Every structure is written in C-alpha cells, then in structure tokens.
Short mmCIF file of C-alpha atoms in Angstrom, two decimals:
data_model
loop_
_atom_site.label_atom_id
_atom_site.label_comp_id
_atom_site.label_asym_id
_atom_site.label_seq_id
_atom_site.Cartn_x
_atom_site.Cartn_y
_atom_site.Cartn_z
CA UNK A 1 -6.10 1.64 -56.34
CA UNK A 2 -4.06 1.06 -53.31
CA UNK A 3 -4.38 -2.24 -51.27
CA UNK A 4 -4.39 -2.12 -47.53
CA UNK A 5 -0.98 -3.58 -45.83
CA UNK A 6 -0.83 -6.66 -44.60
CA UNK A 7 -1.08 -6.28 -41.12
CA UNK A 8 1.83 -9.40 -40.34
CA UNK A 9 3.72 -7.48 -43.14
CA UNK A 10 3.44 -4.29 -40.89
CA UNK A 11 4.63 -5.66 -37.63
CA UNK A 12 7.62 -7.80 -39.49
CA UNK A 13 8.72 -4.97 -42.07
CA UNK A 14 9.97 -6.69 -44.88
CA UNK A 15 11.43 -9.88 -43.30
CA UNK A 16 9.84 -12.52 -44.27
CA UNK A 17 9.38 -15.18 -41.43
CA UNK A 18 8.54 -19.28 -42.31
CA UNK A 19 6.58 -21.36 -40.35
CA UNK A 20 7.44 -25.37 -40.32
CA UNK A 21 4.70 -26.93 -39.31
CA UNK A 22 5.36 -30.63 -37.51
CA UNK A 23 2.35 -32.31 -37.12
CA UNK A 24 1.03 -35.72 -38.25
CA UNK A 25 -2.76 -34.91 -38.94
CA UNK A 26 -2.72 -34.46 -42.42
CA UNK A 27 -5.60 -31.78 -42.74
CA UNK A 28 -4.52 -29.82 -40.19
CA UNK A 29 -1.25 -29.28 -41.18
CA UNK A 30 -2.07 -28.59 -44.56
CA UNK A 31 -5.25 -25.95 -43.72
CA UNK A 32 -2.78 -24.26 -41.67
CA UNK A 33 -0.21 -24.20 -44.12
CA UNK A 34 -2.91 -22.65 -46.73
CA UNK A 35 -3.93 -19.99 -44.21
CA UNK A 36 -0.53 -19.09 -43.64
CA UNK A 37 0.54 -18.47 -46.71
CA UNK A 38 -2.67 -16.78 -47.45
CA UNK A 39 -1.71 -14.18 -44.50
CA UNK A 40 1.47 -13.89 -46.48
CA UNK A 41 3.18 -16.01 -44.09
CA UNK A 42 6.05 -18.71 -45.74
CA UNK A 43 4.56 -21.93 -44.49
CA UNK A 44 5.60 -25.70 -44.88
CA UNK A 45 4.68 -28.97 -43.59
CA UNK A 46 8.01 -30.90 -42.22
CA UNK A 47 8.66 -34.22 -43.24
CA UNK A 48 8.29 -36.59 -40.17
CA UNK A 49 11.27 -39.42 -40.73
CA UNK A 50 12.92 -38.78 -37.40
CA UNK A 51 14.65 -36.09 -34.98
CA UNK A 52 17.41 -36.18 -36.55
CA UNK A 53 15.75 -35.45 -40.28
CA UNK A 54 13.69 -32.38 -38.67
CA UNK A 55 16.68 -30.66 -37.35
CA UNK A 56 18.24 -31.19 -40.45
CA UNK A 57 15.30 -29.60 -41.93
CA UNK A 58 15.73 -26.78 -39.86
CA UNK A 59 19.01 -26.23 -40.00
CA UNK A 60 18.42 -25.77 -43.76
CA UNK A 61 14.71 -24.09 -43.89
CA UNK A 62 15.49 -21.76 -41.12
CA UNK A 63 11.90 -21.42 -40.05
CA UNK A 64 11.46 -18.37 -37.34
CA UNK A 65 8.71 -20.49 -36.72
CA UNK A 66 7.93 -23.99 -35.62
CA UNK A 67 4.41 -25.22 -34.52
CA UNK A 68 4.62 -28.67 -32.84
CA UNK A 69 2.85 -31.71 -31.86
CA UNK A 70 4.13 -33.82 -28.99
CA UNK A 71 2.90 -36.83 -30.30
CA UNK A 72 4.45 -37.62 -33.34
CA UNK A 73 5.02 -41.48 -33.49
CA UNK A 74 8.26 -41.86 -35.30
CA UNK A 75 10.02 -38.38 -34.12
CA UNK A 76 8.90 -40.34 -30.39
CA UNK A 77 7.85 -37.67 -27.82
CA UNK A 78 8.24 -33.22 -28.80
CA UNK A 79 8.99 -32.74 -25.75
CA UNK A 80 12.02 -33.69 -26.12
CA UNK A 81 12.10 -31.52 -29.66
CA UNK A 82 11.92 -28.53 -28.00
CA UNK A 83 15.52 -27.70 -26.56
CA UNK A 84 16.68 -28.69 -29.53
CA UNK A 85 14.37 -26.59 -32.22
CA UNK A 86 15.21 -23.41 -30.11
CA UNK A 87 18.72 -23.77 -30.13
CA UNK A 88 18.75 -23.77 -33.63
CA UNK A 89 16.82 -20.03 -33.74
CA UNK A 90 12.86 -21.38 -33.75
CA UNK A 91 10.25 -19.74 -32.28
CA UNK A 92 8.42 -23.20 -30.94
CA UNK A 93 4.79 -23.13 -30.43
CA UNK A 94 3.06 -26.41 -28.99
CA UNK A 95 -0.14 -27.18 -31.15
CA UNK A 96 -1.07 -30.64 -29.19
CA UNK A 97 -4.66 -32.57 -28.21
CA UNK A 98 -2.20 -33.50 -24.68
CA UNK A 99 -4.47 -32.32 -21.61
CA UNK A 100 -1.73 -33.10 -19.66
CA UNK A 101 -0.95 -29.96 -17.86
CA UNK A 102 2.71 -30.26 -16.67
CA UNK A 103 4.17 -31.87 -19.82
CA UNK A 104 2.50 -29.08 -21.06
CA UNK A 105 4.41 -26.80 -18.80
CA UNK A 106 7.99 -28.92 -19.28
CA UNK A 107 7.82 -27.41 -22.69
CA UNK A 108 7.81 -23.99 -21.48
CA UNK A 109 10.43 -24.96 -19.25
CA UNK A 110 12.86 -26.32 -22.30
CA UNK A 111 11.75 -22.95 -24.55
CA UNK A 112 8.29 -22.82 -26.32
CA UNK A 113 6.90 -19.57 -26.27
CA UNK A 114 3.67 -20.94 -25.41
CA UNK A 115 1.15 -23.74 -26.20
CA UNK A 116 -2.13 -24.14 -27.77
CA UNK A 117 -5.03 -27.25 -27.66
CA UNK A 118 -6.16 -29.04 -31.25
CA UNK A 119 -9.70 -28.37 -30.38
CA UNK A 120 -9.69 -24.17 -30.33
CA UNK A 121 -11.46 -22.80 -33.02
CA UNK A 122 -9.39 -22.77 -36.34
CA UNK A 123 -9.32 -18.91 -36.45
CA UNK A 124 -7.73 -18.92 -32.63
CA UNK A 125 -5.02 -21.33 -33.82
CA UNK A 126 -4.40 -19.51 -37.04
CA UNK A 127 -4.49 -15.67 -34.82
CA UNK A 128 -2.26 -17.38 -32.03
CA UNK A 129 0.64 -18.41 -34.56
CA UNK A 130 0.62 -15.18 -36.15
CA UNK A 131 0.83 -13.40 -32.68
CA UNK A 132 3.97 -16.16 -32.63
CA UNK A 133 5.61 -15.06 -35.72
CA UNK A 134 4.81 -11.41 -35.05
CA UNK A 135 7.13 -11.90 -32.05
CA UNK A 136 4.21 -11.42 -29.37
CA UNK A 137 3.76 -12.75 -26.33
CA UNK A 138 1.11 -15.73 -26.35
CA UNK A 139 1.95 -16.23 -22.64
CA UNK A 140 1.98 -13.61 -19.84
CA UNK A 141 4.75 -13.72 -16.71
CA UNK A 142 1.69 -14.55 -14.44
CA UNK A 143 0.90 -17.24 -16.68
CA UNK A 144 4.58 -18.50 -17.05
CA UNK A 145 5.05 -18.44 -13.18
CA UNK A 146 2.33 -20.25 -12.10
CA UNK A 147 3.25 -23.06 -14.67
CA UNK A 148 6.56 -23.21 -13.12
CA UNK A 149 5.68 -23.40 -10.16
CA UNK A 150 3.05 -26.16 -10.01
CA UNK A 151 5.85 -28.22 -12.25
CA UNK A 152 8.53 -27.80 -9.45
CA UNK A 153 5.96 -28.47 -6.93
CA UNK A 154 4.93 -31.99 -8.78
CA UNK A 155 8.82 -32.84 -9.14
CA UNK A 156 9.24 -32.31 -5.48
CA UNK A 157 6.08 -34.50 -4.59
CA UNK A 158 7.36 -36.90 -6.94
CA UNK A 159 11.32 -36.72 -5.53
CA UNK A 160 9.41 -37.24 -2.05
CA UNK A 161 7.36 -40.57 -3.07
CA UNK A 162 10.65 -42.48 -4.85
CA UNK A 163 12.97 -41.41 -1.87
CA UNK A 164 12.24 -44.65 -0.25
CA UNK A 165 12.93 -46.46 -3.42
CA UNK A 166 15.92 -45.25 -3.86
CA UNK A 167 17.09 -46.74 -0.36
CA UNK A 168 17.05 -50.56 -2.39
CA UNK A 169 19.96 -52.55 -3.49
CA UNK A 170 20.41 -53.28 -6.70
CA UNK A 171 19.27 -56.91 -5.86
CA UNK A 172 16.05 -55.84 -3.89
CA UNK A 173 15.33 -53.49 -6.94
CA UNK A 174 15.62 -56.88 -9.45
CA UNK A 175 13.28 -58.29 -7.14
CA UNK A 176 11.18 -56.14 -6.99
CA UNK A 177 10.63 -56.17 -10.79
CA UNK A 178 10.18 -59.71 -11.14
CA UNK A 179 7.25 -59.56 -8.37
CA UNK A 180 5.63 -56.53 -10.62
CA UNK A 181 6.11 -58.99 -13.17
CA UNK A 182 3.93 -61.59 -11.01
CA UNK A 183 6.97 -63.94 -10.24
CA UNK A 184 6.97 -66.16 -7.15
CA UNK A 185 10.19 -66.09 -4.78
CA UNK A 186 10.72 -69.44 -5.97
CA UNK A 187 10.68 -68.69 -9.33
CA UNK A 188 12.89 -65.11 -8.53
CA UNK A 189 15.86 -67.93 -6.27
CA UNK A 190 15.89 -70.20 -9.33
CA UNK A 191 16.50 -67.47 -11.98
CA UNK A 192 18.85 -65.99 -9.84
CA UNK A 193 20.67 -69.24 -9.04
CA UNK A 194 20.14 -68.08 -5.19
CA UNK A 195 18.30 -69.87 -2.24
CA UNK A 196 14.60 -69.19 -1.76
CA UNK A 197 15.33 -68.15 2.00
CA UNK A 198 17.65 -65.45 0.61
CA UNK A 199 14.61 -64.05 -1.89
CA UNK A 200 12.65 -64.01 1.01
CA UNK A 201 14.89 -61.94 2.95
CA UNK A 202 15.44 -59.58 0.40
CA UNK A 203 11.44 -59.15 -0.09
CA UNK A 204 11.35 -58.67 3.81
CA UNK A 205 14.14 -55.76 3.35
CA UNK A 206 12.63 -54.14 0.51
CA UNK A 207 8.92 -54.09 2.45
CA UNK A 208 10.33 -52.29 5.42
CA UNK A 209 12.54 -49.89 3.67
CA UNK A 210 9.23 -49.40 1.68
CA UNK A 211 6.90 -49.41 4.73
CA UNK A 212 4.38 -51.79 3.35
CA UNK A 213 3.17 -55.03 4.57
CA UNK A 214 3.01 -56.74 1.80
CA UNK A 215 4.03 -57.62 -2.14
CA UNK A 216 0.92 -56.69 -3.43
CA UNK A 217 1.59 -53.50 -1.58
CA UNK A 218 5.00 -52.76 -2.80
CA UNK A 219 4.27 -53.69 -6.03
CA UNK A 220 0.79 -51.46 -6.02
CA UNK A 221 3.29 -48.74 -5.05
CA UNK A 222 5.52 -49.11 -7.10
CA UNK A 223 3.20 -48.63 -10.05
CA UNK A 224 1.54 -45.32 -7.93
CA UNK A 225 4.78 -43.67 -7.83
CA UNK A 226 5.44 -44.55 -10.95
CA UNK A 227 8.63 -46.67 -10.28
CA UNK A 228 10.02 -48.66 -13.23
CA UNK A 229 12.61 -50.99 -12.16
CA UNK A 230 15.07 -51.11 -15.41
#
C-alpha cells in the first residue's frame, strides 16, 4: 500500500526545515508545536530567559523557521528580535494579538516575511506557517509597499510634530520634565539651585519655541507627540 506524500515534504524535498516557536502562551505554543510535527514539520518551543539565550538557541537549533510574539515580557519587545533572528538564517514570522498596525509594519521593515493575528482560526495559523517554511510568500509586493509607505509617512508626521522640541536647551528640556512631572517653578529654581525668575524665563522660552500659551499646554503636548524628556 503506498501512502500519499506529504505535501510540505514535496515542496522541501528531503530537507528537513525546524520551526522555533517563541511565544509565551503556553497552549498555543505547544498545539502548534503538535501540529507541526504532525505535518512532518521539526517543531520546538524556545525557552524564554532572554535575547541573548534565544539567539543562542538559534545559533545552535538552526531553525529555518521562527514564529514570534512581540510581547514576550522578559525577552522585552520582538521587535527588536527581528534583525537579529534573520541575520542568523530565520525565516521570522510575527504570530502577535498587537493591532498596532505600524509596529506591525516595522517588523517587515527589519525582515519578517510577514505577520499573522492570535485570533485567526487555528487552521489559518497552522496553513500560514507552512506556506512560511515552504518558502512562500505570505505577503504580496502590493501588500509590502503600502506598509512601507504608511510607516514612512507616520515617521515623517512624527519628525514634523518633535521639530519644535528639538529647538530646547538642554535646561528648558529639564524643565520641561519636571512640569510633566507636576512641579512648580519654585520647586524646579530650588532643585536646580537657580533663581525662580530664571525658571520662569526658561518656561517663557520653551512656550514660544513651542507655540503654546501655556504649561498645561506644553506639557499636554508634550505627551501628544509623544515627547519623553530623559
């Protein structure tokens, strides 16, 4: 009796291809693992210590393969995974409950061959990593382009709302960090060891170069933009 080929087995000849699966959902990771290896797939769950640890586990699993979360707690965000999982051969799919569409889209940008939402059906998540492994495309050019462009066209709205901020000193920046903070001038000249009449004239600099009228509205900007005085 012959049994019918394996249809991954058809498209990958005879090498075999691992998938490391980095995700902290317990159930998920493991069903998928199961179905993978039921498909005749390699598969593995990753052990999540820290970035360092995963690359190390790549480096010595060589997965073709990596599906990943972006918000793994102690591996901090996968976006930041990405460059370095491709560099080191992996195919990187995103598998993440994020509905953010452009940190989506950054991942494209540092490699992954595509992404995919938690809450698809588990047969679309389980065809779409096979397409992965199989070495097709789970994203089209269109697709890719228009990505691209609406993340350059966000960084270039957002490079156009800080310009102003970048026009502070480094003193009317501090200030401005201790009013987000809800500190008084007062408070600001004493911590400083300056005069209040010099706080003052640094918040009256600051709300011109900022062209607001007020703390409130500086600070309220601030936060808008998303400007985070370090």
């Amino acid at each position: 009796m012959t049994t019918a080929a394996n249809p991954l087995m058809t498209d990958l000849g005879k090498e075999s291809v691992t998938v490391l699966v980095v995700e902290d959902h317990a159930l998920l990771a493991q069903s998928l693992v199961i179905a993978l290896n039921a498909e005749g797939c390699p598969a593995r769950v990753a052990d999540l210590i820290d970035p360092a640890n995963l690359l190390q586990q790549v480096r010595t699993h060589r997965p073709g393969v990596v599906l990943l979360d972006l918000d793994l707690g102690a591996l901090g965000d996968g976006v930041d995974l990405v460059q370095p999982l491709t560099e080191l051969g992996a195919r990187v799919l995103v598998v993440s409950g994020t509905t953010d569409r452009l940190r989506l889209a950054e991942t494209v940008e540092k490699g992954a061959v595509g992404f995919l939402s938690k809450t698809v059906p588990f047969e679309q998540l389980l065809s779409t990593v096979l397409d992965v492994v199989a070495q097709r495309s789970v994203l089209s050019s269109a697709q890719r382009y228009e990505l691209m462009a609406e993340l350059r066209s966000t960084r270039a709205a957002r490079s156009k709302d800080l310009a102003p901020f970048k026009t502070l000193t480094p003193k009317e920046r501090a200030v401005l960090s201790a009013l987000a903070q809800g500190q008084r001038a007062e408070t600001i000249a004493t911590d400083s060891v300056v005069s209040s009449a010099t706080v003052r004239s640094q918040i009256r600099s600051l709300l011109a170069k900022l062209g607001v009228n007020s703390q409130l509205e500086a600070v309220a900007l601030a936060w808008t933009v998303g400007w985070f005085p370090t």
